Amino acid sequence: MKLDIYQIDAFTNQLFKGNPAAVVPLDSWISDDVMQNIAAENNLSETAFYVRNVEGFEIRWFTPAVEVDLCGHATLAAAFVVFERGEVMKNQVVFSSKSGVLKVDKK
């Protein structure tokens, strides 16, 4: 399996500052065990995984040890990746998650 993995520093515009998070775009969900192993190998506080759906995107977050229900900086990092990859043509990304709908506006 070949996956793109991005490391994004949220809450900053300076290299090696802010809150780092890994982001893994997926075409479809892979097993929880594989996502957990990827997060453990990344060894960052969170790794975000996302998949496109009809309304926008679904998102999940894993620490190196467990899945969590919400992570702000990894959500912002995932939105940055969505925008940079040109996956949306508007200035808003909508994620559905275990914690509800999360909207990120590009400003």
Short mmCIF file of C-alpha atoms in Angstrom, two decimals:
data_model
loop_
_atom_site.label_atom_id
_atom_site.label_comp_id
_atom_site.label_asym_id
_atom_site.label_seq_id
_atom_site.Cartn_x
_atom_site.Cartn_y
_atom_site.Cartn_z
CA MET A 1 0.00 0.00 0.00
CA LYS A 2 1.31 3.45 -0.89
CA LEU A 3 -0.06 6.47 1.00
CA ASP A 4 0.80 10.15 0.99
CA ILE A 5 1.68 11.45 4.44
CA TYR A 6 2.02 15.16 5.16
CA GLN A 7 3.49 16.74 8.29
CA ILE A 8 1.90 20.13 8.87
CA ASP A 9 2.73 22.69 11.55
CA ALA A 10 -0.59 24.26 12.64
CA PHE A 11 -0.96 27.67 14.29
CA THR A 12 2.15 29.14 12.67
CA ASN A 13 3.59 30.47 9.45
CA GLN A 14 7.16 29.61 10.47
CA LEU A 15 9.00 26.40 9.73
CA PHE A 16 9.50 24.10 12.76
CA LYS A 17 7.08 26.11 14.94
CA GLY A 18 3.46 25.60 15.98
CA ASN A 19 1.73 22.26 16.59
CA PRO A 20 2.82 19.45 14.26
CA ALA A 21 0.34 16.88 13.00
CA ALA A 22 0.53 14.22 10.32
CA VAL A 23 -2.22 14.07 7.70
CA VAL A 24 -3.03 11.04 5.56
CA PRO A 25 -5.57 11.45 2.74
CA LEU A 26 -7.32 8.18 1.88
CA ASP A 27 -9.49 7.08 -1.04
CA SER A 28 -11.39 4.80 1.34
CA TRP A 29 -11.04 3.76 4.96
CA ILE A 30 -8.28 1.32 5.80
CA SER A 31 -8.28 -0.85 8.91
CA ASP A 32 -8.10 0.77 12.34
CA ASP A 33 -5.00 -1.32 13.08
CA VAL A 34 -3.16 0.07 10.07
CA MET A 35 -4.15 3.66 10.93
CA GLN A 36 -3.01 3.09 14.51
CA ASN A 37 0.34 1.69 13.31
CA ILE A 38 0.85 4.64 10.95
CA ALA A 39 0.15 7.06 13.82
CA ALA A 40 2.54 5.19 16.10
CA GLU A 41 5.27 5.31 13.46
CA ASN A 42 4.69 9.04 12.86
CA ASN A 43 5.07 9.54 16.63
CA LEU A 44 3.36 12.94 16.61
CA SER A 45 0.66 13.93 19.07
CA GLU A 46 -1.96 13.22 16.36
CA THR A 47 -2.27 11.83 12.87
CA ALA A 48 -5.42 12.79 10.95
CA PHE A 49 -6.91 10.53 8.30
CA TYR A 50 -9.61 11.75 5.95
CA VAL A 51 -11.83 10.37 3.18
CA ARG A 52 -14.07 12.32 0.78
CA ASN A 53 -17.83 11.76 1.14
CA VAL A 54 -20.94 13.30 -0.45
CA GLU A 55 -21.09 16.30 1.92
CA GLY A 56 -17.34 16.91 2.14
CA PHE A 57 -14.95 14.71 4.09
CA GLU A 58 -14.92 12.29 7.00
CA ILE A 59 -12.04 12.68 9.45
CA ARG A 60 -10.53 10.55 12.21
CA TRP A 61 -7.57 11.19 14.54
CA PHE A 62 -5.09 8.80 16.11
CA THR A 63 -2.41 9.44 18.71
CA PRO A 64 0.53 7.01 18.79
CA ALA A 65 -1.51 4.92 21.28
CA VAL A 66 -5.28 5.40 20.67
CA GLU A 67 -7.97 6.92 18.47
CA VAL A 68 -9.39 10.20 19.83
CA ASP A 69 -12.78 11.81 19.21
CA LEU A 70 -11.51 15.32 18.38
CA CYS A 71 -8.29 17.17 17.64
CA GLY A 72 -8.29 20.83 16.66
CA HIS A 73 -4.80 21.31 15.31
CA ALA A 74 -4.88 18.09 13.27
CA THR A 75 -8.23 19.20 11.79
CA LEU A 76 -6.68 22.49 10.71
CA ALA A 77 -3.70 20.57 9.29
CA ALA A 78 -6.04 18.28 7.33
CA ALA A 79 -7.95 21.29 5.97
CA PHE A 80 -4.64 22.82 4.85
CA VAL A 81 -3.85 19.62 2.93
CA VAL A 82 -7.33 19.57 1.34
CA PHE A 83 -6.87 23.19 0.19
CA GLU A 84 -3.30 22.65 -1.05
CA ARG A 85 -4.25 19.52 -3.00
CA GLY A 86 -7.12 21.40 -4.65
CA GLU A 87 -9.72 18.99 -3.35
CA VAL A 88 -12.25 21.80 -2.85
CA MET A 89 -12.93 24.80 -5.07
CA LYS A 90 -14.45 26.94 -2.34
CA ASN A 91 -12.97 28.50 0.80
CA GLN A 92 -14.49 26.03 3.25
CA VAL A 93 -13.84 22.39 4.12
CA VAL A 94 -16.55 20.44 5.92
CA PHE A 95 -15.49 17.39 7.92
CA SER A 96 -17.85 14.94 9.58
CA SER A 97 -16.43 13.28 12.68
CA LYS A 98 -17.35 11.38 15.83
CA SER A 99 -17.68 14.81 17.46
CA GLY A 100 -20.04 16.19 14.80
CA VAL A 101 -19.62 18.47 11.80
CA LEU A 102 -16.45 20.58 11.72
CA LYS A 103 -16.08 23.48 9.28
CA VAL A 104 -12.77 25.14 8.44
CA ASP A 105 -12.75 28.41 6.51
CA LYS A 106 -9.75 29.52 4.45
CA LYS A 107 -8.87 33.14 5.14
#
